[in-house]
Structure formats: C-alpha cells, structure tokens
Short mmCIF file of C-alpha atoms in Angstrom, two decimals:
data_model
loop_
_atom_site.label_atom_id
_atom_site.label_comp_id
_atom_site.label_asym_id
_atom_site.label_seq_id
_atom_site.Cartn_x
_atom_site.Cartn_y
_atom_site.Cartn_z
CA MET A 4 170.03 55.55 140.20
CA HIS A 5 169.11 51.94 140.82
CA PHE A 6 168.13 50.03 137.70
CA GLN A 7 168.11 46.51 139.08
CA PRO A 8 164.64 45.10 138.27
CA THR A 9 162.55 44.46 141.36
CA GLU A 10 160.54 41.32 141.93
CA LEU A 11 157.40 43.34 141.16
CA THR A 12 158.81 44.54 137.84
CA GLU A 13 159.73 40.96 136.89
CA GLN A 14 156.28 39.68 137.83
CA VAL A 15 154.54 42.40 135.84
CA ALA A 16 156.79 41.71 132.83
CA GLN A 17 155.97 37.99 133.03
CA THR A 18 152.25 38.75 133.13
CA ALA A 19 152.53 40.89 130.01
CA ARG A 20 154.73 38.27 128.32
CA ASP A 21 152.26 35.48 128.99
CA PHE A 22 149.34 37.61 127.83
CA ALA A 23 151.11 38.50 124.58
CA GLN A 24 151.87 34.86 123.81
CA GLN A 25 148.32 33.71 124.47
CA TYR A 26 146.14 36.54 123.21
CA ILE A 27 148.22 38.48 120.67
CA LEU A 28 150.79 36.27 118.92
CA PRO A 29 148.27 33.94 117.18
CA HIS A 30 146.55 36.92 115.52
CA VAL A 31 149.39 39.32 114.71
CA MET A 32 149.46 38.92 110.93
CA GLU A 33 145.68 38.55 110.67
CA TRP A 34 145.19 41.94 112.36
CA ASP A 35 148.00 43.48 110.33
CA GLU A 36 146.58 42.35 107.00
CA SER A 37 143.01 43.40 107.80
CA GLN A 38 144.03 46.56 109.71
CA GLU A 39 141.69 45.44 112.47
CA PHE A 40 141.91 47.33 115.75
CA PRO A 41 141.40 44.45 118.22
CA VAL A 42 139.26 46.17 120.85
CA ALA A 43 138.52 42.88 122.63
CA VAL A 44 142.22 42.38 123.40
CA PHE A 45 142.40 45.79 125.05
CA LYS A 46 139.36 44.94 127.15
CA GLU A 47 141.22 41.84 128.34
CA MET A 48 144.31 43.90 129.12
CA GLY A 49 142.06 46.21 131.12
CA LYS A 50 141.13 43.29 133.37
CA LEU A 51 144.82 42.80 134.19
CA GLY A 52 145.41 46.48 134.94
CA LEU A 53 147.52 47.04 131.83
CA MET A 54 145.32 49.90 130.61
CA GLY A 55 145.72 51.93 133.78
CA VAL A 56 149.30 51.12 134.71
CA LEU A 57 150.15 54.51 136.22
CA VAL A 58 146.67 55.31 137.56
CA PRO A 59 146.40 55.11 141.37
CA GLU A 60 144.29 52.31 142.79
CA GLN A 61 141.75 54.80 144.16
CA TYR A 62 140.75 55.55 140.56
CA GLY A 63 140.66 51.91 139.49
CA GLY A 64 144.22 51.67 138.18
CA ALA A 65 147.19 49.42 138.92
CA GLY A 66 149.13 52.12 140.76
CA LEU A 67 152.48 51.05 139.30
CA GLY A 68 155.55 53.08 138.35
CA TYR A 69 157.46 53.75 135.16
CA PHE A 70 159.78 50.74 135.40
CA GLU A 71 156.76 48.43 135.39
CA TYR A 72 155.15 50.47 132.63
CA ASN A 73 158.30 50.20 130.50
CA ALA A 74 158.43 46.44 131.05
CA ILE A 75 154.79 45.99 130.02
CA ILE A 76 155.11 47.99 126.81
CA GLN A 77 158.34 46.22 125.85
CA GLU A 78 156.89 42.74 126.35
CA ILE A 79 153.77 43.51 124.34
CA SER A 80 155.75 45.28 121.59
CA LYS A 81 158.17 42.37 121.21
CA VAL A 82 155.17 40.44 119.90
CA CYS A 83 153.18 43.22 118.18
CA GLY A 84 154.19 46.85 117.80
CA SER A 85 150.63 47.85 116.90
CA VAL A 86 149.20 46.67 120.20
CA GLY A 87 152.16 48.19 122.03
CA LEU A 88 151.55 51.55 120.35
CA SER A 89 147.86 51.62 121.24
CA LEU A 90 148.63 50.54 124.79
CA ALA A 91 151.16 53.37 125.09
CA ALA A 92 148.85 56.00 123.59
CA HIS A 93 145.95 55.06 125.85
CA ASN A 94 148.06 55.08 129.02
CA SER A 95 150.54 57.91 128.41
CA LEU A 96 148.46 60.43 126.50
CA CYS A 97 144.72 60.43 127.16
CA THR A 98 144.67 58.75 130.57
CA ASN A 99 147.79 60.43 131.89
CA HIS A 100 146.62 63.87 130.76
CA ILE A 101 143.46 63.55 132.83
CA LEU A 102 145.44 62.09 135.74
CA SER A 103 148.01 64.91 135.59
CA PHE A 104 145.77 67.92 135.03
CA GLY A 105 142.21 66.93 135.85
CA ASN A 106 140.50 68.05 139.03
CA GLU A 107 139.21 65.50 141.54
CA GLU A 108 135.74 65.39 140.02
CA GLN A 109 137.14 64.84 136.53
CA LYS A 110 139.49 62.09 137.72
CA LYS A 111 136.67 60.23 139.48
CA LYS A 112 134.44 60.57 136.44
CA TRP A 113 136.78 59.38 133.70
CA LEU A 114 139.82 57.53 135.08
CA PRO A 115 138.01 54.38 136.30
CA LYS A 116 136.54 53.82 132.84
CA LEU A 117 139.91 54.37 131.16
CA ALA A 118 141.93 52.32 133.64
CA THR A 119 139.72 49.27 133.13
CA ALA A 120 139.40 49.75 129.33
CA GLU A 121 135.66 50.16 129.63
CA TRP A 122 136.53 53.20 127.55
CA ILE A 123 139.40 53.50 125.07
CA GLY A 124 141.16 56.87 125.08
CA ALA A 125 142.42 59.18 122.32
CA TRP A 126 144.54 62.34 122.48
CA GLY A 127 144.38 65.11 119.89
CA LEU A 128 147.16 67.62 119.28
CA THR A 129 148.30 67.08 115.68
CA GLU A 130 146.48 68.65 112.73
CA PRO A 131 146.77 68.21 108.96
CA ASN A 132 149.01 71.26 108.49
CA THR A 133 150.42 71.72 111.98
CA GLY A 134 152.40 68.70 113.10
CA SER A 135 155.17 70.10 115.25
CA ASP A 136 153.90 73.66 114.68
CA ALA A 137 151.26 73.34 117.39
CA GLY A 138 151.22 77.06 118.14
CA ASN A 139 149.50 77.63 114.80
CA MET A 140 146.75 75.04 115.19
CA LYS A 141 143.47 75.66 113.40
CA THR A 142 141.13 73.78 115.74
CA VAL A 143 139.54 76.47 117.90
CA ALA A 144 137.37 76.58 120.99
CA VAL A 145 135.18 79.65 121.57
CA LYS A 146 133.51 80.36 124.93
CA ASP A 147 129.72 80.62 124.76
CA GLY A 148 128.21 81.19 128.19
CA ASN A 149 129.11 78.19 130.34
CA ASP A 150 129.97 76.13 127.27
CA TRP A 151 132.71 75.93 124.65
CA ILE A 152 132.13 75.42 120.93
CA LEU A 153 134.84 73.43 119.12
CA ASN A 154 135.55 73.56 115.39
CA GLY A 155 138.39 71.97 113.44
CA THR A 156 140.09 68.69 112.54
CA LYS A 157 142.73 66.66 114.35
CA SER A 158 144.73 64.16 112.29
CA TRP A 159 146.96 61.13 112.89
CA ILE A 160 145.06 60.38 116.08
CA THR A 161 145.49 56.95 117.63
CA HIS A 162 141.95 55.63 118.28
CA GLY A 163 140.51 58.66 116.48
CA LYS A 164 137.59 56.53 115.31
CA SER A 165 137.14 53.89 118.01
CA GLY A 166 138.09 55.93 121.07
CA ASP A 167 135.27 56.49 123.55
CA ILE A 168 136.82 59.66 124.96
CA ALA A 169 139.41 62.16 123.76
CA VAL A 170 141.58 64.83 125.29
CA VAL A 171 141.77 67.58 122.67
CA ILE A 172 144.06 70.61 122.58
CA CYS A 173 142.30 73.59 120.96
CA ARG A 174 143.40 77.13 120.23
CA THR A 175 141.66 79.62 122.48
CA GLY A 176 143.86 82.61 121.64
CA GLU A 177 145.54 84.20 118.65
CA PRO A 178 147.91 82.08 116.50
CA ARG A 179 151.54 81.95 117.63
CA THR A 180 150.89 83.82 120.88
CA SER A 181 151.88 82.57 124.31
CA GLY A 182 149.22 80.66 126.20
CA ASN A 183 146.93 80.36 123.21
CA SER A 184 145.55 76.84 123.70
CA THR A 185 143.42 74.91 126.18
CA ALA A 186 142.78 71.20 126.80
CA PHE A 187 139.27 69.73 126.80
CA VAL A 188 137.74 66.30 127.28
CA VAL A 189 135.19 65.25 124.66
CA GLU A 190 133.16 62.07 124.96
CA ARG A 191 132.17 60.04 121.91
CA GLY A 192 128.54 60.67 121.09
CA THR A 193 128.77 64.39 121.75
CA ALA A 194 126.94 66.23 118.97
CA GLY A 195 129.36 67.65 116.41
CA PHE A 196 132.17 65.18 117.24
CA SER A 197 132.79 62.60 114.51
CA ALA A 198 135.52 60.44 113.01
CA GLY A 199 137.08 61.22 109.64
CA LYS A 200 139.48 59.35 107.40
CA LYS A 201 141.19 56.26 108.75
CA GLU A 202 144.80 56.12 107.53
CA ASN A 203 146.08 53.19 105.46
CA LYS A 204 149.55 52.83 106.93
CA LEU A 205 152.85 51.14 106.11
CA GLY A 206 153.13 49.62 109.57
CA MET A 207 151.39 49.64 112.95
CA ARG A 208 148.35 48.64 110.92
CA ALA A 209 146.36 47.16 113.80
CA SER A 210 146.69 50.40 115.75
CA GLU A 211 143.91 52.63 114.48
CA THR A 212 144.94 56.07 113.22
CA ALA A 213 142.18 58.44 112.12
CA GLU A 214 140.93 62.00 111.98
CA MET A 215 138.73 63.56 114.65
CA ILE A 216 136.37 66.22 113.32
CA PHE A 217 134.64 68.91 115.37
CA GLU A 218 131.76 70.83 113.82
CA ASN A 219 130.11 73.25 116.24
CA CYS A 220 130.78 70.69 118.96
CA ARG A 221 129.39 72.06 122.21
CA ILE A 222 130.86 70.92 125.54
CA ALA A 223 130.49 72.20 129.08
CA ASP A 224 133.19 74.23 130.78
CA ALA A 225 133.37 71.34 133.27
CA ASN A 226 135.16 69.40 130.49
CA ARG A 227 138.06 71.86 130.48
CA LEU A 228 141.33 70.50 131.91
CA GLY A 229 143.24 73.09 133.92
CA GLU A 230 143.31 76.78 133.18
CA VAL A 231 142.39 78.51 129.94
CA GLY A 232 145.57 79.03 127.93
CA ASP A 233 147.47 76.22 129.66
CA GLY A 234 146.91 73.57 126.97
CA PHE A 235 150.27 73.71 125.20
CA ARG A 236 152.25 73.61 128.45
CA GLN A 237 150.20 70.61 129.56
CA ALA A 238 150.75 68.88 126.21
CA MET A 239 154.52 69.33 126.40
CA LYS A 240 154.61 67.78 129.88
CA ILE A 241 152.49 64.87 128.71
CA LEU A 242 154.81 64.34 125.73
CA ASP A 243 157.84 64.31 128.04
CA GLY A 244 156.43 61.21 129.72
CA GLY A 245 154.87 59.86 126.54
CA ARG A 246 158.28 59.74 124.89
CA ILE A 247 159.39 57.23 127.51
CA SER A 248 156.60 54.94 126.34
CA ILE A 249 157.59 55.34 122.68
CA ALA A 250 161.17 54.56 123.66
CA ALA A 251 159.89 51.40 125.37
CA LEU A 252 157.83 50.57 122.27
CA SER A 253 160.97 51.01 120.16
CA ALA A 254 163.07 48.82 122.45
CA GLY A 255 160.44 46.11 122.41
CA ILE A 256 160.33 46.07 118.62
CA ALA A 257 164.14 46.04 118.47
CA LYS A 258 164.31 43.11 120.89
CA GLY A 259 161.70 41.19 118.94
CA ALA A 260 163.69 41.64 115.73
CA TYR A 261 167.00 40.86 117.43
CA GLU A 262 165.71 37.67 119.05
CA ALA A 263 164.21 36.45 115.78
CA ALA A 264 167.45 37.17 113.90
CA THR A 265 169.60 35.49 116.55
CA LYS A 266 167.47 32.36 116.52
CA TYR A 267 167.44 32.20 112.73
CA SER A 268 171.22 32.70 112.51
CA LYS A 269 171.74 29.58 114.62
CA GLU A 270 169.30 27.50 112.55
CA ARG A 271 170.25 28.63 109.04
CA TYR A 272 173.18 26.59 107.65
CA GLN A 273 175.41 27.62 104.80
CA PHE A 274 178.73 25.99 103.88
CA ASP A 275 177.98 23.26 106.45
CA GLN A 276 177.74 25.58 109.46
CA PRO A 277 175.26 27.99 111.04
CA ILE A 278 175.51 31.49 109.59
CA SER A 279 176.03 32.83 113.12
CA ASN A 280 179.58 31.47 112.82
CA PHE A 281 180.35 34.02 110.13
CA GLN A 282 181.78 37.32 111.29
CA GLY A 283 179.55 39.27 108.92
CA ILE A 284 176.53 37.96 110.85
CA SER A 285 177.93 37.77 114.38
CA PHE A 286 179.13 41.38 114.25
CA LYS A 287 175.64 42.52 113.25
CA LEU A 288 174.26 40.73 116.30
CA ALA A 289 176.95 42.31 118.48
CA ASP A 290 175.96 45.78 117.30
CA MET A 291 172.28 45.03 117.87
CA ALA A 292 172.84 43.74 121.40
CA THR A 293 175.00 46.73 122.35
CA GLU A 294 172.63 49.35 120.99
CA ILE A 295 169.59 47.68 122.56
CA MET A 296 171.35 47.70 125.94
CA ALA A 297 172.21 51.38 125.48
CA SER A 298 168.54 52.05 124.69
CA ASP A 299 167.49 50.29 127.88
CA LEU A 300 169.91 52.34 129.98
CA LEU A 301 168.54 55.60 128.56
CA ILE A 302 164.98 54.42 129.18
CA TRP A 303 165.75 53.33 132.73
CA GLN A 304 167.33 56.68 133.47
CA ALA A 305 164.19 58.48 132.26
CA CYS A 306 161.95 56.09 134.22
CA ASP A 307 163.95 56.70 137.39
CA LEU A 308 163.66 60.47 137.04
CA LYS A 309 159.94 60.23 136.27
CA ASN A 310 159.30 58.03 139.30
CA ARG A 311 161.06 60.60 141.50
CA GLY A 312 159.04 63.46 140.05
CA GLN A 313 162.06 65.06 138.41
CA LYS A 314 162.14 66.93 135.11
CA VAL A 315 162.56 64.46 132.26
CA THR A 316 162.44 66.64 129.13
CA LYS A 317 166.02 65.96 128.00
CA GLU A 318 166.25 62.37 129.17
CA GLY A 319 162.87 61.41 127.70
CA ALA A 320 163.81 62.93 124.35
CA MET A 321 167.20 61.18 124.40
CA ALA A 322 165.62 57.82 125.16
CA LYS A 323 162.95 58.23 122.49
CA TYR A 324 165.39 59.50 119.85
CA TYR A 325 168.03 56.85 120.39
CA ALA A 326 165.75 53.86 120.95
CA SER A 327 163.61 54.63 117.90
CA GLU A 328 166.62 54.93 115.61
CA VAL A 329 168.01 51.69 117.05
CA ALA A 330 164.69 49.96 116.38
CA VAL A 331 164.84 50.92 112.70
CA LYS A 332 168.48 49.87 112.38
CA THR A 333 167.94 46.59 114.22
CA ALA A 334 164.90 45.65 112.14
CA THR A 335 166.81 46.48 108.96
CA GLU A 336 169.76 44.30 109.93
CA ALA A 337 167.41 41.51 111.02
CA ILE A 338 165.99 41.36 107.50
CA GLN A 339 169.55 41.28 106.15
CA ILE A 340 170.35 38.29 108.35
CA PHE A 341 167.22 36.48 107.15
CA GLY A 342 168.09 37.30 103.55
CA GLY A 343 165.31 36.64 101.06
CA TYR A 344 163.14 35.01 103.71
CA GLY A 345 163.21 38.24 105.70
CA TYR A 346 161.47 39.98 102.83
CA THR A 347 158.48 37.65 103.05
CA LYS A 348 155.52 37.64 105.42
CA ASP A 349 156.30 34.06 106.44
CA PHE A 350 158.78 35.40 109.00
CA PRO A 351 158.22 38.17 111.58
CA VAL A 352 161.07 40.55 110.77
CA GLU A 353 159.38 42.30 107.83
CA LYS A 354 156.65 43.47 110.22
CA TYR A 355 159.18 44.70 112.77
CA TYR A 356 160.79 46.60 109.90
CA ARG A 357 157.50 48.26 108.91
CA ASP A 358 156.42 48.98 112.47
CA ALA A 359 159.74 50.41 113.63
CA LYS A 360 159.71 53.43 111.33
CA LEU A 361 156.72 55.00 113.05
CA CYS A 362 158.76 55.22 116.26
CA THR A 363 161.02 57.84 114.65
CA ILE A 364 157.98 59.94 113.69
CA GLY A 365 155.23 59.69 116.32
CA GLU A 366 155.21 61.95 119.41
CA GLY A 367 157.85 64.13 117.81
CA THR A 368 160.16 63.16 114.96
CA SER A 369 163.83 62.36 115.52
CA GLU A 370 164.59 65.85 114.28
CA ILE A 371 162.29 67.37 116.91
CA GLN A 372 163.92 65.21 119.59
CA LYS A 373 167.32 66.59 118.59
CA LEU A 374 165.86 70.10 118.78
CA VAL A 375 164.55 69.42 122.30
CA ILE A 376 167.83 67.85 123.40
CA SER A 377 169.98 70.64 121.96
CA ARG A 378 167.85 73.30 123.65
CA GLU A 379 168.18 71.52 126.97
CA VAL A 380 171.91 71.06 126.54
CA LEU A 381 172.48 74.69 125.55
CA HIS A 382 169.95 76.44 127.78
CA GLY A 383 168.59 73.86 130.23
#
C-alpha cells in the first residue's frame, strides 16, 4: 500500500481548500442558523468537478480516485461539515449507485446531470421504523405491466426535499426474505413523489434532511437498477464505499476542531504564558493529533483497496467507526480547550461539536459498524 499523496491529490486538495475559503467560510454560521441548503454552492462545485469526483470523464465526471475524493471531502468538511455531508451523499450514494449498477443507457441519461450538479441527488433506504432493519422496510414497489407502482415513506434522506433525482430501495418481496428489495430511480416531478417533513437538527443544519413520500407513484421498468430482488445487496455495496466518505467527513471535522484548538491554545494566555504550555492542554492536543493520524491511516487503507477494486467491507467500517468517534472526542476536547468561549457561537468549535455527532449515526451507527467488523473478523 502506497499512501504518499501524489501531485494530483495535492492539487485537488488545494482546489477544494481554496473553494471552501472563498465560497463557504463566509456563510457557515448564516447557513447553520437559517438551516439553508445552499444549492448555489453545489452548482459552483459542479463546475469544478467536485460533484462527480468518481464519475468517468465519458459521463461528464472528473474521473478521479478515492484518495482525491477523500482529500476533497476533508478539505470541505474542515470548513463546514454540512456542505461536506451533502457533497458525500451526492457523490457516494445517489451518483455512485447509478454508476455502479446502472446500465449504459441509464448512466448516459443521469450521470452527466449529477456529475455537473445540474441535478442534486438523493438516496433512500432508511424508513421511520426501519433504520438498520432494512429487510423489514414498508416502502413497496408492485409490478403493473411495464411499470412499477411505489408506495411508502423514506425518512432521514439527505436532499429529500431539494433533490432532483433519487435512488430508492423498495421492497418487492415478502418481509425478511432473501432478495426482497429492488432499487429504482425516481425523478422529481414524477406524479405521486413528494417531500415530507424537513428535520430540525442539532447539527449539520445546512445539509437538508427530509422525508420522501411515495403515493401510487408510477415509474417505468426502465428506471429499475439491476435485477429485481438485488436492491439490498446493491445498497450494502454502496454503503461500503459510502462509509469511506463519512470517515473522510469525520476526519475533516476533527482536523477543523483540532486546528482551531491548537491556534487558540497558543493565543490564550493565563498566568503570563500561553495555555499550550500547560500539560493539561498539550496532552489533549497530543491525543487529538495521534487519533487523527490513525483515522487517516484507516481511511487511506480503505481508499487503496477501493481503488484496486478489492472488497472493503471491513476496512470501510473500521475507518468510519474509528474516525467518527475520534471526531466527536476531538470536538469535545476542543471546546474544553476554549473553555467558556468554546460554548459560544463566536468561535467555530461549538459547530464542530454539533456536526460531529451525526458521523457516529449516519450510514450505519457505530454499533452497526462494530457488528459489521465483528462479522468480518469472525467469518470473513
């Protein structure tokens, strides 16, 4: 495994860094307070290829690999976790599902619009009462001639309201049976497809999270991705890669919090010296730096395997589990270093603290990651 960043990776990271400073940083708290999903920013990222990072150039994408993708998400997330989350969801879930399992006609139809951010993508697996229990989902698709009729509700969907297109996993068989779900693409504007409640969240407030509701929603069989009954297997493969992006999101948030805390510790004086001189503070920074580096190594390992087309179930889960927990711990300690100021919205660490927690929940909780890892360790 070779983890030394290439010149291309460094250039891509610098592009994302510059973009975040110019287009995102000035508006971070404004978007957070208003819970505005800044669509215009994603359109601008589309112009730079950041919305189709892994999509081959023939479909309008940047044609880059997972090391570049990781670098982009980290740089954006260091400035705003909300934008990083939406960037990750668009690329890893909706777009990558079509790229991975769509036929040539489907790829040509939808990927160019997604890769350029002409369209924003959503991905629907989770339901109100079936989070990790996807085999018991209530959203169903019933064949009717050459069409399918969808009924049900998907919840906690990134871009569930503003997304122009969604990949939706629906049950097409009996509950809790093998091969009982199928993936479909549904375009916004299709009759019977509407948005429901938008969630009022603790953190990641500029990343839209909402319900998607299907009421006798009729779509053509041409919108089906892969074989009937293959939806859950597809979803698990997409989540394997998606967890790398959430690990990158976590590492970016952790680095943002760590850098802010380090800078503050050198500027804040107590007892006639910077607080970084005190062991109680310097040891916190040492722990942060070590755990962030360990997160990066796990992420790089998963990226390397993904680039080589290898199975990444265990390594992706490890990276996501560890990096997300480190993000929460790092953000917590950053607030401690800032003291009372860290508890105010005048400094950035309180937002890192709020945003970080989602990383231990989305795309499989930490508990689910440990379940995946243990299964792979014991039976893999």
